PDB file of C-alpha atoms in Angstrom:
ATOM      1  CA  MET K   1     126.829  94.882  57.526  1.00  0.00           C
ATOM      2  CA  ARG K   2     127.146  98.791  57.069  1.00  0.00           C
ATOM      3  CA  ARG K   3     123.220  98.920  56.928  1.00  0.00           C
ATOM      4  CA  THR K   4     123.101  97.718  60.218  1.00  0.00           C
ATOM      5  CA  PHE K   5     125.828 100.049  61.828  1.00  0.00           C
ATOM      6  CA  LEU K   6     123.853 102.988  60.374  1.00  0.00           C
ATOM      7  CA  LEU K   7     120.680 101.922  61.384  1.00  0.00           C
ATOM      8  CA  HIS K   8     122.221 101.152  65.494  1.00  0.00           C
ATOM      9  CA  LEU K   9     123.605 104.954  64.867  1.00  0.00           C
ATOM     10  CA  LEU K  10     120.697 106.393  63.813  1.00  0.00           C
ATOM     11  CA  SER K  11     118.607 104.840  67.016  1.00  0.00           C
ATOM     12  CA  VAL K  12     121.315 106.169  69.423  1.00  0.00           C
ATOM     13  CA  ILE K  13     121.392 109.631  67.844  1.00  0.00           C
ATOM     14  CA  ILE K  14     117.473 109.671  68.040  1.00  0.00           C
ATOM     15  CA  THR K  15     117.583 108.238  71.811  1.00  0.00           C
ATOM     16  CA  THR K  16     120.230 110.972  72.872  1.00  0.00           C
ATOM     17  CA  GLY K  17     117.740 113.904  71.254  1.00  0.00           C
ATOM     18  CA  ALA K  18     115.214 112.542  72.696  1.00  0.00           C
ATOM     19  CA  VAL K  19     116.754 112.487  76.201  1.00  0.00           C
ATOM     20  CA  ALA K  20     118.740 115.756  75.399  1.00  0.00           C
ATOM     21  CA  GLN K  21     115.667 117.562  75.295  1.00  0.00           C
ATOM     22  CA  ASP K  22     112.168 118.438  77.208  1.00  0.00           C
ATOM     23  CA  ALA K  23     109.799 115.817  76.404  1.00  0.00           C
ATOM     24  CA  ALA K  24     105.960 116.613  75.186  1.00  0.00           C
ATOM     25  CA  LEU K  25     103.895 116.363  78.314  1.00  0.00           C
ATOM     26  CA  PRO K  26      99.902 115.595  77.890  1.00  0.00           C
ATOM     27  CA  ALA K  27      97.209 117.192  79.813  1.00  0.00           C
ATOM     28  CA  LYS K  28      97.152 117.029  83.627  1.00  0.00           C
ATOM     29  CA  ASP K  29      95.063 114.357  84.200  1.00  0.00           C
ATOM     30  CA  LYS K  30      96.878 112.142  81.711  1.00  0.00           C
ATOM     31  CA  PHE K  31     100.104 112.635  83.128  1.00  0.00           C
ATOM     32  CA  PHE K  32     100.602 109.841  86.209  1.00  0.00           C
ATOM     33  CA  LEU K  33     103.386 110.676  88.550  1.00  0.00           C
ATOM     34  CA  PHE K  34     104.921 108.471  90.465  1.00  0.00           C
ATOM     35  CA  LEU K  35     107.462 109.545  93.612  1.00  0.00           C
ATOM     36  CA  LEU K  36     110.349 107.366  94.016  1.00  0.00           C
ATOM     37  CA  VAL K  37     112.336 107.480  97.585  1.00  0.00           C
ATOM     38  CA  GLY K  38     114.193 105.551 100.045  1.00  0.00           C
ATOM     39  CA  GLN K  39     117.940 104.582  99.896  1.00  0.00           C
ATOM     40  CA  SER K  40     120.200 102.861  97.465  1.00  0.00           C
ATOM     41  CA  ASN K  41     117.957  99.970  96.451  1.00  0.00           C
ATOM     42  CA  MET K  42     115.423 102.371  95.014  1.00  0.00           C
ATOM     43  CA  ALA K  43     117.834 104.366  93.426  1.00  0.00           C
ATOM     44  CA  GLY K  44     119.153 101.479  91.834  1.00  0.00           C
ATOM     45  CA  ARG K  45     122.704  99.946  91.860  1.00  0.00           C
ATOM     46  CA  GLY K  46     122.242  97.312  88.726  1.00  0.00           C
ATOM     47  CA  VAL K  47     124.495  97.181  86.134  1.00  0.00           C
ATOM     48  CA  VAL K  48     123.221  99.105  82.904  1.00  0.00           C
ATOM     49  CA  GLU K  49     122.618  97.099  79.876  1.00  0.00           C
ATOM     50  CA  GLU K  50     121.419  97.867  76.369  1.00  0.00           C
ATOM     51  CA  GLN K  51     117.766  97.077  77.355  1.00  0.00           C
ATOM     52  CA  ASP K  52     117.917  99.573  79.865  1.00  0.00           C
ATOM     53  CA  LYS K  53     118.752 102.171  77.480  1.00  0.00           C
ATOM     54  CA  VAL K  54     115.949 101.933  75.241  1.00  0.00           C
ATOM     55  CA  VAL K  55     113.348 104.612  75.581  1.00  0.00           C
ATOM     56  CA  ASN K  56     109.469 104.445  75.881  1.00  0.00           C
ATOM     57  CA  LEU K  57     108.304 107.944  75.275  1.00  0.00           C
ATOM     58  CA  ASN K  58     105.157 107.326  77.244  1.00  0.00           C
ATOM     59  CA  VAL K  59     107.430 106.974  80.539  1.00  0.00           C
ATOM     60  CA  LEU K  60     109.060 109.950  81.498  1.00  0.00           C
ATOM     61  CA  MET K  61     111.798 111.333  84.730  1.00  0.00           C
ATOM     62  CA  LEU K  62     112.146 114.298  85.857  1.00  0.00           C
ATOM     63  CA  SER K  63     116.224 115.100  85.719  1.00  0.00           C
ATOM     64  CA  LYS K  64     118.406 116.174  88.150  1.00  0.00           C
ATOM     65  CA  GLU K  65     117.979 119.458  86.640  1.00  0.00           C
ATOM     66  CA  GLY K  66     114.080 119.438  86.928  1.00  0.00           C
ATOM     67  CA  LYS K  67     113.680 118.585  83.307  1.00  0.00           C
ATOM     68  CA  TRP K  68     111.009 115.967  82.041  1.00  0.00           C
ATOM     69  CA  VAL K  69     112.601 113.617  79.549  1.00  0.00           C
ATOM     70  CA  PRO K  70     112.347 110.281  78.578  1.00  0.00           C
ATOM     71  CA  ALA K  71     113.106 107.778  81.463  1.00  0.00           C
ATOM     72  CA  MET K  72     116.487 105.804  80.873  1.00  0.00           C
ATOM     73  CA  ASP K  73     118.774 104.164  83.585  1.00  0.00           C
ATOM     74  CA  PRO K  74     120.432 105.149  85.553  1.00  0.00           C
ATOM     75  CA  MET K  75     117.566 107.707  86.615  1.00  0.00           C
ATOM     76  CA  HIS K  76     118.896 108.571  89.998  1.00  0.00           C
ATOM     77  CA  PHE K  77     122.057 110.762  90.485  1.00  0.00           C
ATOM     78  CA  ASP K  78     122.479 110.340  94.420  1.00  0.00           C
ATOM     79  CA  LYS K  79     125.759 108.934  93.863  1.00  0.00           C
ATOM     80  CA  PRO K  80     128.233 107.986  90.988  1.00  0.00           C
ATOM     81  CA  ALA K  81     127.163 104.203  91.798  1.00  0.00           C
ATOM     82  CA  ALA K  82     123.778 104.886  90.622  1.00  0.00           C
ATOM     83  CA  GLY K  83     122.473 102.387  87.775  1.00  0.00           C
ATOM     84  CA  VAL K  84     119.495 100.303  87.034  1.00  0.00           C
ATOM     85  CA  GLY K  85     116.670 100.528  89.257  1.00  0.00           C
ATOM     86  CA  LEU K  86     112.627  99.654  89.429  1.00  0.00           C
ATOM     87  CA  GLY K  87     111.466 102.519  88.262  1.00  0.00           C
ATOM     88  CA  LYS K  88     111.374 102.068  84.734  1.00  0.00           C
ATOM     89  CA  THR K  89     110.118  98.591  84.506  1.00  0.00           C
ATOM     90  CA  PHE K  90     107.755  99.743  86.787  1.00  0.00           C
ATOM     91  CA  GLY K  91     106.655 103.026  84.641  1.00  0.00           C
ATOM     92  CA  GLN K  92     106.397 100.761  81.757  1.00  0.00           C
ATOM     93  CA  ILE K  93     104.118  98.177  82.746  1.00  0.00           C
ATOM     94  CA  ILE K  94     101.761 101.080  84.215  1.00  0.00           C
ATOM     95  CA  ALA K  95     101.998 103.114  80.754  1.00  0.00           C
ATOM     96  CA  LYS K  96     100.856  99.847  79.062  1.00  0.00           C
ATOM     97  CA  ALA K  97      97.963  99.339  81.399  1.00  0.00           C
ATOM     98  CA  ASN K  98      96.734 102.860  81.239  1.00  0.00           C
ATOM     99  CA  PRO K  99      96.560 103.463  77.437  1.00  0.00           C
ATOM    100  CA  GLY K 100      96.280 107.030  76.515  1.00  0.00           C
ATOM    101  CA  VAL K 101      98.255 108.370  79.567  1.00  0.00           C
ATOM    102  CA  LYS K 102     102.076 109.288  79.961  1.00  0.00           C
ATOM    103  CA  ILE K 103     104.122 108.053  83.210  1.00  0.00           C
ATOM    104  CA  GLY K 104     105.848 110.492  85.179  1.00  0.00           C
ATOM    105  CA  LEU K 105     109.090 109.385  87.719  1.00  0.00           C
ATOM    106  CA  ILE K 106     109.882 111.744  90.233  1.00  0.00           C
ATOM    107  CA  PRO K 107     113.606 109.761  91.310  1.00  0.00           C
ATOM    108  CA  CYS K 108     114.427 111.074  95.077  1.00  0.00           C
ATOM    109  CA  ALA K 109     116.122 108.404  96.458  1.00  0.00           C
ATOM    110  CA  VAL K 110     119.275 108.904  98.370  1.00  0.00           C
ATOM    111  CA  GLY K 111     121.707 105.707  98.801  1.00  0.00           C
ATOM    112  CA  GLY K 112     122.549 104.958 102.614  1.00  0.00           C
ATOM    113  CA  SER K 113     119.853 107.237 104.046  1.00  0.00           C
ATOM    114  CA  PRO K 114     118.360 106.240 107.568  1.00  0.00           C
ATOM    115  CA  ILE K 115     114.578 106.775 107.725  1.00  0.00           C
ATOM    116  CA  ASP K 116     115.359 110.078 109.971  1.00  0.00           C
ATOM    117  CA  THR K 117     117.216 112.058 107.128  1.00  0.00           C
ATOM    118  CA  TRP K 118     113.551 111.950 105.563  1.00  0.00           C
ATOM    119  CA  LYS K 119     112.709 114.746 107.611  1.00  0.00           C
ATOM    120  CA  PRO K 120     112.739 118.750 106.965  1.00  0.00           C
ATOM    121  CA  GLY K 121     115.773 120.051 107.625  1.00  0.00           C
ATOM    122  CA  VAL K 122     118.028 116.990 108.215  1.00  0.00           C
ATOM    123  CA  TYR K 123     121.572 117.004 106.219  1.00  0.00           C
ATOM    124  CA  TYR K 124     122.745 113.661 105.062  1.00  0.00           C
ATOM    125  CA  PRO K 125     126.736 114.045 105.595  1.00  0.00           C
ATOM    126  CA  ALA K 126     127.358 110.859 102.880  1.00  0.00           C
ATOM    127  CA  THR K 127     126.217 112.721 100.052  1.00  0.00           C
ATOM    128  CA  LYS K 128     126.105 116.048 101.046  1.00  0.00           C
ATOM    129  CA  SER K 129     122.498 116.499 100.553  1.00  0.00           C
ATOM    130  CA  HIS K 130     119.046 116.972 102.398  1.00  0.00           C
ATOM    131  CA  PRO K 131     116.994 114.496 101.404  1.00  0.00           C
ATOM    132  CA  TRP K 132     113.621 115.388 102.580  1.00  0.00           C
ATOM    133  CA  ASP K 133     113.974 119.245 101.810  1.00  0.00           C
ATOM    134  CA  ASP K 134     115.580 118.019  98.377  1.00  0.00           C
ATOM    135  CA  MET K 135     112.682 116.136  97.512  1.00  0.00           C
ATOM    136  CA  VAL K 136     110.291 118.891  98.507  1.00  0.00           C
ATOM    137  CA  LYS K 137     111.744 121.179  95.845  1.00  0.00           C
ATOM    138  CA  ARG K 138     111.575 118.044  92.902  1.00  0.00           C
ATOM    139  CA  VAL K 139     108.392 117.412  94.000  1.00  0.00           C
ATOM    140  CA  GLU K 140     106.957 121.152  93.662  1.00  0.00           C
ATOM    141  CA  THR K 141     108.672 121.249  90.475  1.00  0.00           C
ATOM    142  CA  ALA K 142     106.786 118.029  89.145  1.00  0.00           C
ATOM    143  CA  LEU K 143     103.271 118.498  90.566  1.00  0.00           C
ATOM    144  CA  PRO K 144     102.082 121.542  88.553  1.00  0.00           C
ATOM    145  CA  ALA K 145     102.390 119.146  85.302  1.00  0.00           C
ATOM    146  CA  GLY K 146     100.334 116.158  86.379  1.00  0.00           C
ATOM    147  CA  THR K 147      98.759 114.244  88.808  1.00  0.00           C
ATOM    148  CA  LEU K 148     100.457 112.188  91.739  1.00  0.00           C
ATOM    149  CA  LYS K 149      99.236 108.570  91.433  1.00  0.00           C
ATOM    150  CA  GLY K 150     101.799 106.589  93.710  1.00  0.00           C
ATOM    151  CA  ILE K 151     104.606 106.889  96.236  1.00  0.00           C
ATOM    152  CA  LEU K 152     107.152 103.918  95.881  1.00  0.00           C
ATOM    153  CA  TRP K 153     109.358 103.332  98.872  1.00  0.00           C
ATOM    154  CA  HIS K 154     112.358 101.143  99.434  1.00  0.00           C
ATOM    155  CA  GLN K 155     114.600 101.522 102.566  1.00  0.00           C
ATOM    156  CA  GLY K 156     115.592 100.030 105.945  1.00  0.00           C
ATOM    157  CA  GLU K 157     118.889  98.217 105.454  1.00  0.00           C
ATOM    158  CA  SER K 158     120.393 101.702 107.139  1.00  0.00           C
ATOM    159  CA  ASP K 159     118.060 101.251 110.224  1.00  0.00           C
ATOM    160  CA  SER K 160     118.608  97.602 110.840  1.00  0.00           C
ATOM    161  CA  SER K 161     120.533  98.010 113.749  1.00  0.00           C
ATOM    162  CA  THR K 162     120.025  98.182 117.589  1.00  0.00           C
ATOM    163  CA  GLY K 163     118.541 101.419 118.870  1.00  0.00           C
ATOM    164  CA  LEU K 164     116.984 102.183 115.386  1.00  0.00           C
ATOM    165  CA  ALA K 165     114.956  98.897 114.189  1.00  0.00           C
ATOM    166  CA  GLU K 166     113.158  98.847 117.109  1.00  0.00           C
ATOM    167  CA  ASN K 167     111.999 102.160 116.478  1.00  0.00           C
ATOM    168  CA  TYR K 168     111.110 101.893 112.896  1.00  0.00           C
ATOM    169  CA  ARG K 169     107.550 101.299 112.904  1.00  0.00           C
ATOM    170  CA  PRO K 170     106.193 104.955 114.143  1.00  0.00           C
ATOM    171  CA  LYS K 171     108.741 106.607 112.332  1.00  0.00           C
ATOM    172  CA  LEU K 172     107.380 104.934 108.716  1.00  0.00           C
ATOM    173  CA  GLU K 173     104.178 105.566 109.720  1.00  0.00           C
ATOM    174  CA  ASP K 174     104.788 108.892 110.310  1.00  0.00           C
ATOM    175  CA  LEU K 175     106.886 109.139 106.979  1.00  0.00           C
ATOM    176  CA  VAL K 176     103.474 107.453 104.942  1.00  0.00           C
ATOM    177  CA  GLN K 177     101.539 110.606 106.506  1.00  0.00           C
ATOM    178  CA  ARG K 178     103.871 113.336 105.638  1.00  0.00           C
ATOM    179  CA  LEU K 179     104.177 112.327 102.193  1.00  0.00           C
ATOM    180  CA  ARG K 180     101.063 112.451 101.506  1.00  0.00           C
ATOM    181  CA  THR K 181     100.361 115.426 103.133  1.00  0.00           C
ATOM    182  CA  LEU K 182     103.077 117.128 101.090  1.00  0.00           C
ATOM    183  CA  VAL K 183     101.502 115.775  98.026  1.00  0.00           C
ATOM    184  CA  LYS K 184      98.110 117.021  98.822  1.00  0.00           C
ATOM    185  CA  ALA K 185      96.549 113.089  98.232  1.00  0.00           C
ATOM    186  CA  PRO K 186      95.761 111.667 101.613  1.00  0.00           C
ATOM    187  CA  ASP K 187      94.651 108.275 100.151  1.00  0.00           C
ATOM    188  CA  VAL K 188      97.580 107.845  97.666  1.00  0.00           C
ATOM    189  CA  PRO K 189      98.971 104.422  97.292  1.00  0.00           C
ATOM    190  CA  PHE K 190     102.033 103.880  98.945  1.00  0.00           C
ATOM    191  CA  ILE K 191     104.215 100.680  98.254  1.00  0.00           C
ATOM    192  CA  ALA K 192     106.733  99.651 100.490  1.00  0.00           C
ATOM    193  CA  GLY K 193     109.276  97.133  99.329  1.00  0.00           C
ATOM    194  CA  GLN K 194     111.526  94.383 101.001  1.00  0.00           C
ATOM    195  CA  MET K 195     115.167  94.361 101.548  1.00  0.00           C
ATOM    196  CA  GLY K 196     117.228  91.805  99.840  1.00  0.00           C
ATOM    197  CA  MET K 197     116.674  87.843 101.154  1.00  0.00           C
ATOM    198  CA  PHE K 198     119.233  86.745  99.617  1.00  0.00           C
ATOM    199  CA  ASP K 199     121.028  82.723  99.884  1.00  0.00           C
ATOM    200  CA  GLY K 200     123.829  82.521 101.889  1.00  0.00           C
ATOM    201  CA  VAL K 201     123.314  86.060 103.510  1.00  0.00           C
ATOM    202  CA  PRO K 202     121.196  85.836 106.946  1.00  0.00           C
ATOM    203  CA  TRP K 203     119.325  88.475 108.126  1.00  0.00           C
ATOM    204  CA  ASN K 204     120.381  90.015 111.661  1.00  0.00           C
ATOM    205  CA  PRO K 205     117.703  90.138 114.146  1.00  0.00           C
ATOM    206  CA  GLU K 206     117.447  94.037 113.415  1.00  0.00           C
ATOM    207  CA  LYS K 207     116.716  93.652 109.829  1.00  0.00           C
ATOM    208  CA  GLY K 208     113.864  91.675 110.918  1.00  0.00           C
ATOM    209  CA  LEU K 209     112.329  93.933 113.015  1.00  0.00           C
ATOM    210  CA  VAL K 210     112.210  96.511 110.487  1.00  0.00           C
ATOM    211  CA  ASP K 211     110.944  93.752 107.924  1.00  0.00           C
ATOM    212  CA  LYS K 212     107.904  92.788 110.224  1.00  0.00           C
ATOM    213  CA  ALA K 213     107.221  96.508 111.067  1.00  0.00           C
ATOM    214  CA  THR K 214     106.973  97.187 107.331  1.00  0.00           C
ATOM    215  CA  ARG K 215     104.906  94.316 106.879  1.00  0.00           C
ATOM    216  CA  GLU K 216     102.748  95.325 109.343  1.00  0.00           C
ATOM    217  CA  LEU K 217     102.399  98.415 109.110  1.00  0.00           C
ATOM    218  CA  ALA K 218     101.391  98.138 104.947  1.00  0.00           C
ATOM    219  CA  LYS K 219      98.322  95.563 106.583  1.00  0.00           C
ATOM    220  CA  GLU K 220      96.828  98.504 108.665  1.00  0.00           C
ATOM    221  CA  VAL K 221      97.584 101.724 106.910  1.00  0.00           C
ATOM    222  CA  PRO K 222      94.782 102.351 104.399  1.00  0.00           C
ATOM    223  CA  HIS K 223      95.811 102.168 100.727  1.00  0.00           C
ATOM    224  CA  MET K 224      99.747 100.824 101.425  1.00  0.00           C
ATOM    225  CA  ALA K 225     101.189  97.520 100.170  1.00  0.00           C
ATOM    226  CA  PHE K 226     104.205  95.439 100.793  1.00  0.00           C
ATOM    227  CA  VAL K 227     106.424  94.211  98.036  1.00  0.00           C
ATOM    228  CA  THR K 228     108.411  91.081  98.636  1.00  0.00           C
ATOM    229  CA  ALA K 229     111.752  90.581  97.724  1.00  0.00           C
ATOM    230  CA  GLU K 230     112.275  86.330  97.933  1.00  0.00           C
ATOM    231  CA  GLY K 231     113.941  85.025  95.132  1.00  0.00           C
ATOM    232  CA  LEU K 232     115.861  87.728  93.830  1.00  0.00           C
ATOM    233  CA  ASN K 233     119.375  87.683  93.823  1.00  0.00           C
ATOM    234  CA  HIS K 234     122.586  90.514  94.514  1.00  0.00           C
ATOM    235  CA  LYS K 235     124.991  91.768  92.609  1.00  0.00           C
ATOM    236  CA  GLY K 236     127.901  90.462  94.346  1.00  0.00           C
ATOM    237  CA  ASP K 237     127.846  92.520  96.848  1.00  0.00           C
ATOM    238  CA  LYS K 238     125.373  91.065  99.080  1.00  0.00           C
ATOM    239  CA  VAL K 239     123.322  94.084  99.839  1.00  0.00           C
ATOM    240  CA  HIS K 240     122.128  95.574  96.274  1.00  0.00           C
ATOM    241  CA  PHE K 241     120.251  93.620  93.653  1.00  0.00           C
ATOM    242  CA  ASP K 242     121.268  92.789  90.305  1.00  0.00           C
ATOM    243  CA  SER K 243     119.826  94.479  87.377  1.00  0.00           C
ATOM    244  CA  ALA K 244     117.457  91.363  86.843  1.00  0.00           C
ATOM    245  CA  ALA K 245     116.399  92.006  90.352  1.00  0.00           C
ATOM    246  CA  TYR K 246     115.373  95.330  90.005  1.00  0.00           C
ATOM    247  CA  ARG K 247     113.501  94.509  87.122  1.00  0.00           C
ATOM    248  CA  GLU K 248     111.824  92.098  88.801  1.00  0.00           C
ATOM    249  CA  LEU K 249     111.281  94.421  91.547  1.00  0.00           C
ATOM    250  CA  GLY K 250     109.545  96.696  89.224  1.00  0.00           C
ATOM    251  CA  LYS K 251     107.113  94.381  88.311  1.00  0.00           C
ATOM    252  CA  ARG K 252     106.076  93.568  91.496  1.00  0.00           C
ATOM    253  CA  TYR K 253     105.517  96.999  92.527  1.00  0.00           C
ATOM    254  CA  ALA K 254     103.495  97.305  89.459  1.00  0.00           C
ATOM    255  CA  ALA K 255     101.254  94.375  90.334  1.00  0.00           C
ATOM    256  CA  ALA K 256     100.771  95.497  93.568  1.00  0.00           C
ATOM    257  CA  TYR K 257     100.088  98.946  92.295  1.00  0.00           C
ATOM    258  CA  LEU K 258      97.618  97.460  89.650  1.00  0.00           C
ATOM    259  CA  LYS K 259      96.019  95.137  92.247  1.00  0.00           C
ATOM    260  CA  MET K 260      95.112  98.422  94.643  1.00  0.00           C
ATOM    261  CA  THR K 261      93.579 100.258  91.907  1.00  0.00           C
ATOM    262  CA  LYS K 262      91.939  98.270  89.462  1.00  0.00           C
TER     263      LYS K 262
END
């Protein structure tokens, strides 16, 4: 019993120390960076469990302070509710598929943010932030260290209303172009995830429009993919996925990315 306790304590100390300091970085071409953008279902709202606290030294994240540290949930810091998301699972799978490289995740999602807030100079009162401008600063911090390999996007709930849903497609197409221009990678993979399709929680027509726009755009824009959320559960609020669903979403994003880049 005492030995088990000491081993657990040692694990906690090692994990805490690893996260508290800058992680060792590989050469730039061996450090694959992924941008995580969107609203709360990208940031993650799942309950953090023990498995989410385990670090993989080949999967790093850019901390709120702009330091590279081992990835651990919650990765985002947009709201106090931030929890388990899809990013860490995605990073672990991509790292395993690419021996000899490290993965760098750049969390930038903002809970509740409509797509119109992802433009230069736009202020989002709910989080007292500028989603696009804040992301730009973090991208500028991250890019000198590695190579941008993908953009992960999960958003749409805040645009699923009359007057917004009808214009979602051109706004998303514009965002894809602006993000690729920002990271100076016109062909970088862009993966968009589907909003929750939860049993007993019917969609309104506007949510269907946003979903359709995203699906169709993914078929027409080069190097863009759509990830389904079919069969996944919510955490009880009928909006956010539960922890297991976020991990499954991470697997689906990773499968889409590997299929695009194999």
